[in-house]
PDB file of C-alpha atoms in Angstrom:
ATOM      1  CA  MET J   1     -32.690 -80.376-174.107  1.00  0.00           C
ATOM      2  CA  PRO J   2     -34.265 -83.446-175.786  1.00  0.00           C
ATOM      3  CA  PRO J   3     -36.969 -82.854-178.142  1.00  0.00           C
ATOM      4  CA  THR J   4     -40.389 -83.868-177.174  1.00  0.00           C
ATOM      5  CA  THR J   5     -42.999 -85.633-179.288  1.00  0.00           C
ATOM      6  CA  GLU J   6     -45.881 -85.620-176.849  1.00  0.00           C
ATOM      7  CA  ILE J   7     -48.404 -82.675-176.989  1.00  0.00           C
ATOM      8  CA  LEU J   8     -47.682 -80.371-174.137  1.00  0.00           C
ATOM      9  CA  THR J   9     -50.949 -79.925-171.870  1.00  0.00           C
ATOM     10  CA  ALA J  10     -51.430 -78.179-168.654  1.00  0.00           C
ATOM     11  CA  GLU J  11     -51.866 -81.647-166.936  1.00  0.00           C
ATOM     12  CA  ARG J  12     -48.395 -82.630-168.330  1.00  0.00           C
ATOM     13  CA  ILE J  13     -46.892 -79.376-166.950  1.00  0.00           C
ATOM     14  CA  LEU J  14     -48.465 -79.929-163.444  1.00  0.00           C
ATOM     15  CA  GLU J  15     -47.304 -83.487-163.243  1.00  0.00           C
ATOM     16  CA  ALA J  16     -43.737 -82.381-164.024  1.00  0.00           C
ATOM     17  CA  THR J  17     -43.936 -79.230-161.722  1.00  0.00           C
ATOM     18  CA  GLU J  18     -45.136 -81.740-158.897  1.00  0.00           C
ATOM     19  CA  GLU J  19     -41.973 -83.948-159.721  1.00  0.00           C
ATOM     20  CA  VAL J  20     -39.712 -80.926-159.700  1.00  0.00           C
ATOM     21  CA  LEU J  21     -41.188 -79.618-156.414  1.00  0.00           C
ATOM     22  CA  ARG J  22     -40.512 -82.870-154.935  1.00  0.00           C
ATOM     23  CA  ARG J  23     -36.817 -83.001-156.144  1.00  0.00           C
ATOM     24  CA  HIS J  24     -35.794 -79.529-155.573  1.00  0.00           C
ATOM     25  CA  GLY J  25     -38.553 -78.044-153.020  1.00  0.00           C
ATOM     26  CA  PRO J  26     -40.448 -74.985-153.486  1.00  0.00           C
ATOM     27  CA  ALA J  27     -37.528 -72.702-152.678  1.00  0.00           C
ATOM     28  CA  LYS J  28     -35.228 -74.030-155.545  1.00  0.00           C
ATOM     29  CA  ALA J  29     -37.742 -75.071-158.235  1.00  0.00           C
ATOM     30  CA  THR J  30     -37.995 -73.014-161.107  1.00  0.00           C
ATOM     31  CA  VAL J  31     -40.053 -72.875-164.414  1.00  0.00           C
ATOM     32  CA  VAL J  32     -36.842 -73.656-166.295  1.00  0.00           C
ATOM     33  CA  ASP J  33     -36.604 -76.701-164.034  1.00  0.00           C
ATOM     34  CA  VAL J  34     -39.900 -77.889-165.116  1.00  0.00           C
ATOM     35  CA  ALA J  35     -39.447 -76.988-168.852  1.00  0.00           C
ATOM     36  CA  ARG J  36     -36.043 -79.005-168.617  1.00  0.00           C
ATOM     37  CA  ALA J  37     -37.847 -81.973-167.331  1.00  0.00           C
ATOM     38  CA  LEU J  38     -40.626 -81.859-170.089  1.00  0.00           C
ATOM     39  CA  GLY J  39     -37.839 -81.327-172.975  1.00  0.00           C
ATOM     40  CA  VAL J  40     -39.364 -77.973-173.773  1.00  0.00           C
ATOM     41  CA  SER J  41     -38.410 -74.360-173.462  1.00  0.00           C
ATOM     42  CA  HIS J  42     -39.564 -72.275-170.586  1.00  0.00           C
ATOM     43  CA  GLY J  43     -41.675 -70.110-172.971  1.00  0.00           C
ATOM     44  CA  SER J  44     -43.887 -73.243-173.677  1.00  0.00           C
ATOM     45  CA  VAL J  45     -44.644 -73.664-170.045  1.00  0.00           C
ATOM     46  CA  TYR J  46     -45.353 -69.736-169.808  1.00  0.00           C
ATOM     47  CA  ARG J  47     -47.836 -70.205-172.623  1.00  0.00           C
ATOM     48  CA  HIS J  48     -50.076 -72.518-170.380  1.00  0.00           C
ATOM     49  CA  PHE J  49     -49.150 -70.722-167.178  1.00  0.00           C
ATOM     50  CA  ARG J  50     -48.512 -66.686-167.619  1.00  0.00           C
ATOM     51  CA  THR J  51     -46.199 -66.749-164.356  1.00  0.00           C
ATOM     52  CA  LYS J  52     -44.408 -68.741-161.997  1.00  0.00           C
ATOM     53  CA  ALA J  53     -47.051 -67.644-159.357  1.00  0.00           C
ATOM     54  CA  ALA J  54     -50.070 -69.060-161.494  1.00  0.00           C
ATOM     55  CA  LEU J  55     -48.077 -72.390-162.169  1.00  0.00           C
ATOM     56  CA  ARG J  56     -47.508 -72.727-158.244  1.00  0.00           C
ATOM     57  CA  GLU J  57     -50.986 -72.031-157.543  1.00  0.00           C
ATOM     58  CA  ALA J  58     -52.468 -74.511-160.145  1.00  0.00           C
ATOM     59  CA  VAL J  59     -50.303 -77.081-158.821  1.00  0.00           C
ATOM     60  CA  THR J  60     -51.444 -76.401-155.216  1.00  0.00           C
ATOM     61  CA  LYS J  61     -55.184 -76.468-156.193  1.00  0.00           C
ATOM     62  CA  ARG J  62     -54.605 -79.669-158.286  1.00  0.00           C
ATOM     63  CA  TRP J  63     -53.073 -81.132-154.920  1.00  0.00           C
ATOM     64  CA  LEU J  64     -55.867 -80.010-152.795  1.00  0.00           C
ATOM     65  CA  ASP J  65     -58.483 -81.168-155.319  1.00  0.00           C
ATOM     66  CA  ARG J  66     -57.458 -84.673-155.199  1.00  0.00           C
ATOM     67  CA  ALA J  67     -59.513 -85.313-151.975  1.00  0.00           C
ATOM     68  CA  THR J  68     -62.380 -83.156-152.933  1.00  0.00           C
ATOM     69  CA  GLY J  69     -63.764 -85.551-155.555  1.00  0.00           C
ATOM     70  CA  MET J  70     -63.852 -88.571-153.272  1.00  0.00           C
ATOM     71  CA  LEU J  71     -65.414 -86.524-150.598  1.00  0.00           C
ATOM     72  CA  ALA J  72     -67.972 -85.146-152.917  1.00  0.00           C
ATOM     73  CA  GLU J  73     -69.041 -88.709-153.866  1.00  0.00           C
ATOM     74  CA  ILE J  74     -69.445 -89.505-150.128  1.00  0.00           C
ATOM     75  CA  ALA J  75     -71.396 -86.342-149.471  1.00  0.00           C
ATOM     76  CA  ALA J  76     -73.908 -86.873-152.524  1.00  0.00           C
ATOM     77  CA  GLN J  77     -74.718 -90.640-151.417  1.00  0.00           C
ATOM     78  CA  ASP J  78     -78.202 -91.581-150.960  1.00  0.00           C
ATOM     79  CA  ARG J  79     -77.858 -93.114-147.594  1.00  0.00           C
ATOM     80  CA  ALA J  80     -78.337 -92.113-143.885  1.00  0.00           C
ATOM     81  CA  PRO J  81     -76.811 -88.664-142.914  1.00  0.00           C
ATOM     82  CA  GLU J  82     -75.244 -89.755-139.859  1.00  0.00           C
ATOM     83  CA  ALA J  83     -73.323 -92.557-141.760  1.00  0.00           C
ATOM     84  CA  ARG J  84     -72.229 -90.078-144.526  1.00  0.00           C
ATOM     85  CA  LEU J  85     -71.160 -87.656-142.057  1.00  0.00           C
ATOM     86  CA  ARG J  86     -68.848 -90.261-140.320  1.00  0.00           C
ATOM     87  CA  ASP J  87     -67.743 -91.708-143.593  1.00  0.00           C
ATOM     88  CA  TRP J  88     -66.887 -88.284-144.936  1.00  0.00           C
ATOM     89  CA  LEU J  89     -64.927 -87.117-141.958  1.00  0.00           C
ATOM     90  CA  ALA J  90     -62.880 -90.491-141.560  1.00  0.00           C
ATOM     91  CA  ALA J  91     -62.167 -90.032-145.454  1.00  0.00           C
ATOM     92  CA  LEU J  92     -60.841 -86.467-144.884  1.00  0.00           C
ATOM     93  CA  PHE J  93     -58.832 -87.847-141.798  1.00  0.00           C
ATOM     94  CA  GLU J  94     -57.515 -90.477-143.902  1.00  0.00           C
ATOM     95  CA  ALA J  95     -56.547 -88.569-147.139  1.00  0.00           C
ATOM     96  CA  LYS J  96     -54.572 -85.927-145.071  1.00  0.00           C
ATOM     97  CA  ARG J  97     -52.777 -88.580-143.044  1.00  0.00           C
ATOM     98  CA  ARG J  98     -51.904 -90.469-146.198  1.00  0.00           C
ATOM     99  CA  LYS J  99     -50.684 -87.412-147.967  1.00  0.00           C
ATOM    100  CA  ALA J 100     -48.537 -86.531-145.028  1.00  0.00           C
ATOM    101  CA  GLY J 101     -47.165 -90.232-144.274  1.00  0.00           C
ATOM    102  CA  ASP J 102     -46.798 -91.479-148.024  1.00  0.00           C
ATOM    103  CA  ASP J 103     -44.587 -88.613-149.231  1.00  0.00           C
ATOM    104  CA  PRO J 104     -43.551 -86.187-146.547  1.00  0.00           C
ATOM    105  CA  GLU J 105     -41.105 -84.044-148.708  1.00  0.00           C
ATOM    106  CA  LEU J 106     -44.057 -83.219-151.027  1.00  0.00           C
ATOM    107  CA  PHE J 107     -46.320 -82.947-148.021  1.00  0.00           C
ATOM    108  CA  ALA J 108     -43.900 -80.349-146.586  1.00  0.00           C
ATOM    109  CA  THR J 109     -43.430 -78.552-150.054  1.00  0.00           C
ATOM    110  CA  TYR J 110     -47.584 -78.382-150.295  1.00  0.00           C
ATOM    111  CA  THR J 111     -47.696 -76.791-146.816  1.00  0.00           C
ATOM    112  CA  VAL J 112     -45.297 -73.999-148.102  1.00  0.00           C
ATOM    113  CA  LEU J 113     -47.473 -73.692-151.189  1.00  0.00           C
ATOM    114  CA  THR J 114     -50.688 -73.515-149.622  1.00  0.00           C
ATOM    115  CA  GLY J 115     -49.253 -70.646-147.425  1.00  0.00           C
ATOM    116  CA  GLU J 116     -48.633 -69.089-150.663  1.00  0.00           C
ATOM    117  CA  ASN J 117     -51.952 -69.643-152.281  1.00  0.00           C
ATOM    118  CA  VAL J 118     -54.711 -68.330-149.974  1.00  0.00           C
ATOM    119  CA  THR J 119     -57.220 -68.116-152.858  1.00  0.00           C
ATOM    120  CA  ALA J 120     -56.821 -71.886-153.647  1.00  0.00           C
ATOM    121  CA  VAL J 121     -56.989 -72.821-150.042  1.00  0.00           C
ATOM    122  CA  SER J 122     -60.002 -70.644-149.488  1.00  0.00           C
ATOM    123  CA  GLU J 123     -61.846 -72.345-152.436  1.00  0.00           C
ATOM    124  CA  HIS J 124     -60.919 -75.724-151.017  1.00  0.00           C
ATOM    125  CA  LEU J 125     -62.215 -74.886-147.801  1.00  0.00           C
ATOM    126  CA  THR J 126     -65.429 -73.646-149.098  1.00  0.00           C
ATOM    127  CA  GLU J 127     -65.915 -76.705-151.050  1.00  0.00           C
ATOM    128  CA  LEU J 128     -65.332 -78.845-148.317  1.00  0.00           C
ATOM    129  CA  THR J 129     -67.633 -76.906-145.867  1.00  0.00           C
ATOM    130  CA  GLY J 130     -70.194 -77.003-148.586  1.00  0.00           C
ATOM    131  CA  GLN J 131     -70.270 -80.818-148.805  1.00  0.00           C
ATOM    132  CA  LEU J 132     -70.566 -81.174-144.995  1.00  0.00           C
ATOM    133  CA  THR J 133     -73.647 -78.556-145.121  1.00  0.00           C
ATOM    134  CA  ARG J 134     -74.966 -80.821-147.522  1.00  0.00           C
ATOM    135  CA  ILE J 135     -74.764 -83.817-145.347  1.00  0.00           C
ATOM    136  CA  VAL J 136     -76.129 -81.735-142.328  1.00  0.00           C
ATOM    137  CA  ARG J 137     -78.898 -80.178-144.333  1.00  0.00           C
ATOM    138  CA  ASP J 138     -79.880 -83.668-145.585  1.00  0.00           C
ATOM    139  CA  GLY J 139     -79.722 -84.851-141.868  1.00  0.00           C
ATOM    140  CA  VAL J 140     -82.174 -81.953-140.748  1.00  0.00           C
ATOM    141  CA  ASP J 141     -84.515 -82.548-143.715  1.00  0.00           C
ATOM    142  CA  ALA J 142     -84.779 -86.377-142.710  1.00  0.00           C
ATOM    143  CA  GLY J 143     -85.334 -85.364-139.112  1.00  0.00           C
ATOM    144  CA  VAL J 144     -82.079 -86.875-137.972  1.00  0.00           C
ATOM    145  CA  PHE J 145     -80.217 -83.713-136.956  1.00  0.00           C
ATOM    146  CA  THR J 146     -81.671 -80.819-135.368  1.00  0.00           C
ATOM    147  CA  VAL J 147     -79.724 -77.651-135.862  1.00  0.00           C
ATOM    148  CA  ALA J 148     -81.284 -74.281-136.870  1.00  0.00           C
ATOM    149  CA  ASP J 149     -78.570 -73.463-139.418  1.00  0.00           C
ATOM    150  CA  PRO J 150     -76.862 -76.389-141.416  1.00  0.00           C
ATOM    151  CA  ALA J 151     -74.228 -74.113-142.989  1.00  0.00           C
ATOM    152  CA  VAL J 152     -73.058 -73.004-139.340  1.00  0.00           C
ATOM    153  CA  ALA J 153     -73.333 -76.523-137.939  1.00  0.00           C
ATOM    154  CA  ALA J 154     -71.172 -77.886-140.609  1.00  0.00           C
ATOM    155  CA  LEU J 155     -68.537 -75.265-140.176  1.00  0.00           C
ATOM    156  CA  ALA J 156     -68.569 -75.774-136.693  1.00  0.00           C
ATOM    157  CA  VAL J 157     -68.009 -79.716-137.232  1.00  0.00           C
ATOM    158  CA  PHE J 158     -65.130 -78.558-139.833  1.00  0.00           C
ATOM    159  CA  HIS J 159     -63.325 -76.526-137.171  1.00  0.00           C
ATOM    160  CA  ALA J 160     -64.187 -79.090-134.246  1.00  0.00           C
ATOM    161  CA  THR J 161     -62.365 -81.666-136.549  1.00  0.00           C
ATOM    162  CA  GLY J 162     -59.381 -79.503-137.499  1.00  0.00           C
ATOM    163  CA  ARG J 163     -56.910 -81.495-135.624  1.00  0.00           C
ATOM    164  CA  TYR J 164     -57.510 -84.370-138.049  1.00  0.00           C
ATOM    165  CA  HIS J 165     -57.112 -82.455-141.270  1.00  0.00           C
ATOM    166  CA  ASP J 166     -55.182 -79.124-140.630  1.00  0.00           C
ATOM    167  CA  PRO J 167     -51.714 -79.674-141.915  1.00  0.00           C
ATOM    168  CA  ALA J 168     -50.262 -78.028-138.722  1.00  0.00           C
ATOM    169  CA  TYR J 169     -51.145 -81.364-136.775  1.00  0.00           C
ATOM    170  CA  ALA J 170     -49.911 -83.775-139.228  1.00  0.00           C
ATOM    171  CA  GLY J 171     -47.123 -84.779-136.782  1.00  0.00           C
ATOM    172  CA  GLU J 172     -50.015 -85.835-134.456  1.00  0.00           C
ATOM    173  CA  TRP J 173     -51.914 -88.099-136.967  1.00  0.00           C
ATOM    174  CA  GLU J 174     -49.738 -91.198-136.351  1.00  0.00           C
ATOM    175  CA  GLN J 175     -49.453 -91.094-132.808  1.00  0.00           C
ATOM    176  CA  PRO J 176     -50.959 -93.742-130.601  1.00  0.00           C
ATOM    177  CA  GLY J 177     -54.396 -93.259-129.750  1.00  0.00           C
ATOM    178  CA  ALA J 178     -55.030 -90.736-132.501  1.00  0.00           C
ATOM    179  CA  GLU J 179     -57.428 -92.993-134.109  1.00  0.00           C
ATOM    180  CA  ALA J 180     -59.664 -93.450-131.016  1.00  0.00           C
ATOM    181  CA  GLU J 181     -59.546 -89.925-130.135  1.00  0.00           C
ATOM    182  CA  PHE J 182     -60.834 -88.976-133.797  1.00  0.00           C
ATOM    183  CA  THR J 183     -63.664 -91.785-133.181  1.00  0.00           C
ATOM    184  CA  ALA J 184     -64.637 -90.311-130.026  1.00  0.00           C
ATOM    185  CA  LEU J 185     -64.761 -86.897-131.164  1.00  0.00           C
ATOM    186  CA  VAL J 186     -66.693 -87.856-134.156  1.00  0.00           C
ATOM    187  CA  ASP J 187     -69.255 -89.736-131.913  1.00  0.00           C
ATOM    188  CA  LEU J 188     -69.575 -86.571-129.624  1.00  0.00           C
ATOM    189  CA  LEU J 189     -70.255 -84.555-132.673  1.00  0.00           C
ATOM    190  CA  VAL J 190     -72.972 -86.778-134.009  1.00  0.00           C
ATOM    191  CA  ARG J 191     -74.688 -86.918-130.577  1.00  0.00           C
ATOM    192  CA  GLY J 192     -74.657 -83.096-130.619  1.00  0.00           C
ATOM    193  CA  LEU J 193     -76.371 -82.931-134.033  1.00  0.00           C
ATOM    194  CA  THR J 194     -78.715 -85.777-133.525  1.00  0.00           C
ATOM    195  CA  ALA J 195     -82.549 -84.950-132.633  1.00  0.00           C
TER     196      ALA J 195
END
């Protein structure tokens, strides 16, 4: 193992872990493989992540959070709630579709990891539905949307659009007509929320 001159950080470990997962898949990737890729001992990796499970959870959370920041920006914008809702849903669909299409092996790996890391997935979903709730609440406050409970309505919108962000449907995202079907669904949902 060649000596490393860079400071070992959690971020470097997560980057290396992602590459090891891409190369070996979730079943064969080990902490030793990650350490070897970094040129350090596996004990050095364990100083940052106490267990293999903790490392896998952290890399899963990192992967899930990549889209969350961009979506949070859309949710926080100071513009019409209807436009923000449409843009937020489109950005979520595009982010998931890009992840599946650009690197299918890594997407398949993360599908396995998200199944193992229920807490990270739950936190991710809570963050996403919280962003949607903000948009819907802003719409109610502006008199654009009419719903009794913005959180319930946001959750309903999230579930209704599941076909366009749930990894179980990834095989359908590039099918002919998927974009038009998505747009028709969003139009229907917006009409349902509109006063």
